[in-house]
Coordinates of C-alpha atoms and ligand atoms in Angstrom, one line a residue:
M1 CA 0.0 0.0 0.0
K2 CA 1.3 3.5 -0.9
K3 CA 2.5 5.4 2.1
E4 CA 1.2 9.0 2.8
T5 CA 3.3 11.8 1.3
A6 CA 5.0 13.9 4.0
I7 CA 6.2 17.6 4.0
V8 CA 9.0 18.5 6.3
T9 CA 9.8 22.2 6.6
G10 CA 13.5 22.9 7.3
G11 CA 13.8 19.3 6.2
T12 CA 17.3 19.3 4.8
R13 CA 19.4 20.1 7.9
G14 CA 19.5 19.4 11.6
I15 CA 16.5 18.0 13.3
G16 CA 14.5 18.3 10.0
L17 CA 17.0 16.2 8.1
A18 CA 16.8 13.5 10.7
I19 CA 13.0 13.6 10.4
T20 CA 13.2 13.4 6.6
K21 CA 15.4 10.3 7.0
A22 CA 13.2 8.7 9.5
L23 CA 10.1 9.2 7.3
R24 CA 11.9 7.9 4.2
E25 CA 13.0 4.8 6.2
A26 CA 9.3 4.3 7.1
G27 CA 8.6 4.3 3.3
H28 CA 7.0 7.8 2.9
P29 CA 7.6 10.0 -0.1
V30 CA 9.0 13.2 1.5
A31 CA 9.0 16.8 0.3
A32 CA 11.8 18.4 2.3
I33 CA 11.5 22.2 2.2
Y34 CA 14.5 24.4 2.5
H35 CA 15.1 28.1 2.3
G36 CA 18.7 29.0 1.5
N37 CA 21.3 26.3 1.7
E38 CA 21.4 24.7 -1.7
E39 CA 24.3 22.4 -1.0
A40 CA 22.6 20.9 2.1
A41 CA 19.4 20.4 0.0
Q42 CA 21.2 18.6 -2.8
K43 CA 23.0 16.4 -0.3
C44 CA 19.7 15.6 1.5
S45 CA 18.1 14.7 -1.8
R46 CA 21.0 12.4 -2.8
E47 CA 21.3 10.7 0.5
T48 CA 17.6 10.2 1.4
G49 CA 15.8 10.2 -1.9
A50 CA 13.5 13.0 -0.7
S51 CA 12.3 15.6 -3.1
V52 CA 13.6 19.0 -2.1
Y53 CA 11.7 22.3 -2.7
K54 CA 12.9 25.8 -2.1
A55 CA 10.3 27.9 -0.4
D56 CA 9.9 30.7 2.2
V57 CA 7.7 29.3 4.9
C58 CA 6.9 32.9 6.0
D59 CA 5.1 33.5 2.7
F60 CA 1.5 32.3 2.6
E61 CA 1.2 32.1 -1.2
A62 CA 4.6 30.4 -1.6
C63 CA 3.4 27.7 0.7
Q64 CA 0.2 27.2 -1.2
K65 CA 2.2 26.8 -4.5
M66 CA 4.8 24.5 -2.9
V67 CA 2.1 22.2 -1.6
M68 CA 0.5 22.1 -5.0
M69 CA 3.9 21.2 -6.6
A70 CA 4.6 18.5 -4.0
E71 CA 1.2 17.0 -4.5
D72 CA 1.6 16.9 -8.3
D73 CA 5.0 15.2 -7.9
L74 CA 4.4 12.9 -4.9
G75 CA 0.6 12.6 -4.4
P76 CA -1.7 14.0 -1.7
V77 CA -0.1 15.2 1.4
G78 CA -1.1 13.2 4.6
I79 CA 1.7 14.3 6.9
V80 CA 3.1 17.8 7.7
V81 CA 6.0 18.4 10.0
N82 CA 6.3 22.1 10.9
N83 CA 9.9 22.1 11.9
A84 CA 11.5 25.2 10.3
G85 CA 12.7 27.6 12.9
I86 CA 15.2 30.3 13.7
T87 CA 16.6 32.1 16.7
K88 CA 17.4 35.8 17.1
D89 CA 18.4 35.8 20.7
G90 CA 18.7 39.0 22.7
V91 CA 17.2 40.7 25.7
L92 CA 13.9 42.4 25.1
H93 CA 15.2 45.9 25.9
K94 CA 17.6 45.6 23.0
M95 CA 15.5 43.5 20.6
S96 CA 14.7 45.0 17.2
L97 CA 11.2 44.8 15.7
E98 CA 12.8 43.0 12.8
D99 CA 14.2 40.2 15.1
W100 CA 10.8 39.9 16.8
E101 CA 8.9 39.6 13.5
N102 CA 11.4 37.3 11.8
V103 CA 11.2 34.8 14.6
L104 CA 7.4 35.0 14.8
R105 CA 7.0 34.6 11.1
T106 CA 9.4 31.8 10.6
N107 CA 8.5 29.7 13.6
L108 CA 4.7 30.4 14.1
Y109 CA 3.2 31.9 10.9
S110 CA 4.7 29.1 9.0
C111 CA 2.5 26.6 11.0
F112 CA -0.5 28.5 9.8
N113 CA 0.7 28.8 6.2
L114 CA 1.5 25.1 5.8
S115 CA -1.4 23.7 7.8
R116 CA -3.9 26.0 5.9
A117 CA -2.5 24.8 2.6
V118 CA -3.1 21.1 3.4
M119 CA -6.1 21.1 5.7
Q120 CA -8.9 20.9 3.1
G121 CA -7.2 18.0 1.4
M122 CA -6.8 16.1 4.6
R123 CA -10.4 16.7 5.5
D124 CA -11.6 15.5 2.1
R125 CA -9.5 12.3 2.5
S126 CA -10.3 11.9 6.2
F127 CA -6.7 11.4 7.2
G128 CA -3.9 13.7 8.4
R129 CA -1.0 14.0 10.8
I130 CA 0.4 17.4 11.7
I131 CA 3.4 17.5 13.9
N132 CA 4.7 20.9 15.2
I133 CA 8.2 21.1 16.5
T134 CA 8.1 23.4 19.4
S135 CA 10.7 23.7 22.2
I136 CA 11.4 23.3 25.9
N137 CA 11.8 27.1 25.9
G138 CA 8.2 27.6 24.7
Q139 CA 7.2 25.6 27.8
K140 CA 9.5 27.1 30.5
G141 CA 10.7 30.4 29.1
Q142 CA 14.3 31.3 28.5
F143 CA 16.4 34.4 29.3
G144 CA 17.1 36.2 26.0
Q145 CA 14.4 34.5 23.9
T146 CA 11.1 36.5 24.3
N147 CA 10.6 36.2 20.5
Y148 CA 11.4 32.5 20.3
C149 CA 9.5 31.5 23.4
A150 CA 6.4 33.5 22.3
A151 CA 6.5 31.7 18.9
K152 CA 7.1 28.3 20.4
A153 CA 4.4 28.7 23.1
G154 CA 2.1 29.9 20.3
M155 CA 2.7 26.7 18.5
I156 CA 1.4 24.7 21.5
G157 CA -1.8 26.7 21.6
F158 CA -2.2 26.3 17.8
T159 CA -1.6 22.5 18.2
K160 CA -4.4 22.2 20.8
A161 CA -6.9 24.2 18.9
L162 CA -6.3 22.5 15.5
A163 CA -6.4 19.1 17.3
L164 CA -10.0 19.8 18.3
E165 CA -10.9 20.8 14.7
G166 CA -9.3 17.9 13.0
A167 CA -10.3 15.1 15.4
A168 CA -13.6 14.2 13.8
K169 CA -11.9 13.8 10.4
N170 CA -9.1 11.5 11.7
I171 CA -6.6 14.4 11.5
T172 CA -4.3 14.4 14.6
V173 CA -2.2 17.4 15.5
N174 CA 0.6 17.1 18.1
A175 CA 3.6 19.0 19.2
V176 CA 7.1 17.7 20.1
A177 CA 9.1 19.8 22.4
P178 CA 12.8 19.2 22.1
G179 CA 15.3 20.3 24.7
Y180 CA 18.8 21.2 23.8
I181 CA 19.8 19.1 20.8
E182 CA 23.1 18.9 19.0
T183 CA 22.5 21.1 15.9
D184 CA 23.9 24.2 14.2
M185 CA 21.4 26.2 16.3
T186 CA 22.9 25.2 19.6
A187 CA 26.4 25.2 18.2
A188 CA 25.9 28.9 17.5
M189 CA 25.4 29.7 21.2
K190 CA 28.2 31.1 23.4
P191 CA 30.0 28.0 24.7
E192 CA 29.9 29.3 28.3
V193 CA 26.1 29.8 28.1
L194 CA 25.6 26.4 26.6
Q195 CA 27.8 24.7 29.2
T196 CA 25.6 26.3 32.0
I197 CA 22.5 24.9 30.3
V198 CA 24.0 21.4 29.8
K199 CA 24.7 21.2 33.5
Q200 CA 20.9 21.5 34.1
I201 CA 20.1 18.4 32.0
P202 CA 19.7 15.3 34.3
T203 CA 21.0 12.9 31.6
G204 CA 24.2 15.0 31.5
R205 CA 24.2 15.3 27.7
M206 CA 22.4 17.1 24.9
G207 CA 19.9 15.2 22.8
L208 CA 20.4 13.9 19.2
A209 CA 18.3 14.9 16.2
E210 CA 17.5 11.2 15.7
E211 CA 15.9 11.1 19.2
I212 CA 13.4 13.7 18.0
A213 CA 12.9 12.1 14.6
S214 CA 12.0 8.6 15.9
L215 CA 9.1 10.1 17.9
V216 CA 7.9 12.2 14.9
A217 CA 7.9 9.1 12.7
Y218 CA 5.7 7.3 15.3
L219 CA 3.3 10.3 15.6
S220 CA 3.0 10.2 11.8
S221 CA 2.0 6.6 11.7
K222 CA -1.6 5.2 11.6
E223 CA -0.9 3.5 15.0
A224 CA -0.6 6.9 16.7
G225 CA -4.2 7.8 15.9
F226 CA -5.3 8.2 19.5
I227 CA -2.6 10.7 20.4
N228 CA -4.1 14.1 19.7
G229 CA -3.4 17.6 21.0
A230 CA -0.4 16.4 23.0
T231 CA 2.9 18.3 23.6
I232 CA 5.6 15.6 24.2
P233 CA 8.8 16.7 25.8
V234 CA 12.1 15.2 24.6
N235 CA 14.6 17.0 26.9
G236 CA 16.5 14.5 29.0
G237 CA 14.4 15.5 32.0
Q238 CA 15.5 19.2 32.0
Y239 CA 11.9 20.3 32.3
M240 CA 9.0 18.1 33.4
C241 CA 5.5 19.2 32.8
Ligands
CAA301 N1 19.3 34.6 34.0 C1 19.5 35.8 34.6 N2 20.4 36.7 34.1 C2 21.1 36.4 33.1 C3 21.0 35.1 32.4 C4 20.1 34.2 32.9 N3 19.9 33.0 32.4 N4 21.9 35.1 31.4 C5 22.5 36.3 31.4 N5 22.1 37.0 32.4 C6 22.5 38.4 32.8 C7 24.0 38.5 32.8 O1 24.5 38.1 34.0 C8 24.3 39.9 32.5 O2 24.0 40.7 33.7 P1 24.9 41.9 34.1 O3 24.9 42.9 32.9 O4 24.3 42.4 35.3 O5 26.3 41.3 34.2 C9 23.1 40.3 31.6 O6 22.1 39.3 31.8 C10 23.5 40.3 30.1 O7 24.0 38.9 29.8 P2 24.9 38.6 28.6 O8 26.3 39.2 28.8 O9 24.8 37.2 28.3 O10 24.2 39.5 27.5 P3 24.4 39.4 26.0 O11 23.6 40.5 25.4 O12 25.8 39.3 25.6 O13 23.7 38.0 25.6 C11 22.0 36.5 25.3 C12 22.3 37.8 25.8 C13 22.4 36.4 23.8 C14 20.5 36.3 25.3 C15 22.7 35.4 26.1 O14 22.3 35.5 27.4 C16 22.3 34.0 25.6 O15 22.8 33.5 24.6 N6 21.3 33.3 26.3 C17 20.9 31.9 26.0 C18 19.8 31.9 25.1 C19 19.4 30.5 24.7 O16 19.3 29.6 25.6 N7 19.3 30.2 23.4 C20 19.0 28.9 23.0 C21 19.3 28.8 21.6 S1 19.1 27.1 21.0 C22 17.4 27.0 21.0 O17 16.6 27.9 21.2 C23 16.9 25.6 20.6 C24 15.9 25.2 21.5 O18 14.7 25.1 21.2 C25 16.3 24.7 22.9

């Protein structure tokens, strides 16, 4: 039986790349969306067999077009992983409007843009899996991240509301909340700040992208149909809620 087509935003690097790989291993055609890094996109395509599409997830119309293209190429979309995200860390009293807006648009508006583009099709086919990659920091707050925490907390509210709307049509909507994971994003932090944070993780180490991806693959499966509206932490015990 043909597996559902999946879209993974930010799907060619970091956590998104691990999710693309996991969904490919589970047999899904995957449309991995990227924004700027051509080299990483081509490598992802070669190594995973995913189809890669360049699109700005902040742009509503670009998302609509990209979904249409992916559906023409790979078939109706049954799974969306809203993973694309950026940080623009800084204390609020120094934060520019631009840094506030860029983070909100990339991390939160993108969830609306992608979900809106696929929802009618999922409703018509009575199946859907939407997985939003939020963050431990959207749950607990983090010094220097008012923009990021607002966006990530917003994703959790979005997840719960859409989970109610989709349920009767067999569309589940869940969030995964990673803690500190070994990626380019955490590698860009000041080493002394990162060290302080790692000391707060009971497992004594950062997480791996694959440890997020395996959960996303499960939530994407038919077997996970009774998990809906959940926010699942994957943070080594750093924050329990
Ligand atoms: N709590 C309280 N006060 C703090 C603090 C904290 N956690 N961190 C810093 N401060 C204080 C400092 O002691 C300093 O105070 P004084 O001026 O009185 O000495 C003041 O705040 C300014 O601190 P910095 O020198 O660090 O200021 P900065 O402007 O150079 O840097 C910052 C600010 C960039 C936000 C830096 O604090 C930082 O990088 N914080 C960590 C942000 C973070 O965790 N980002 C995660 C990125 S990865 C990610 O987001 C993925 C995910 O989902 C988990």
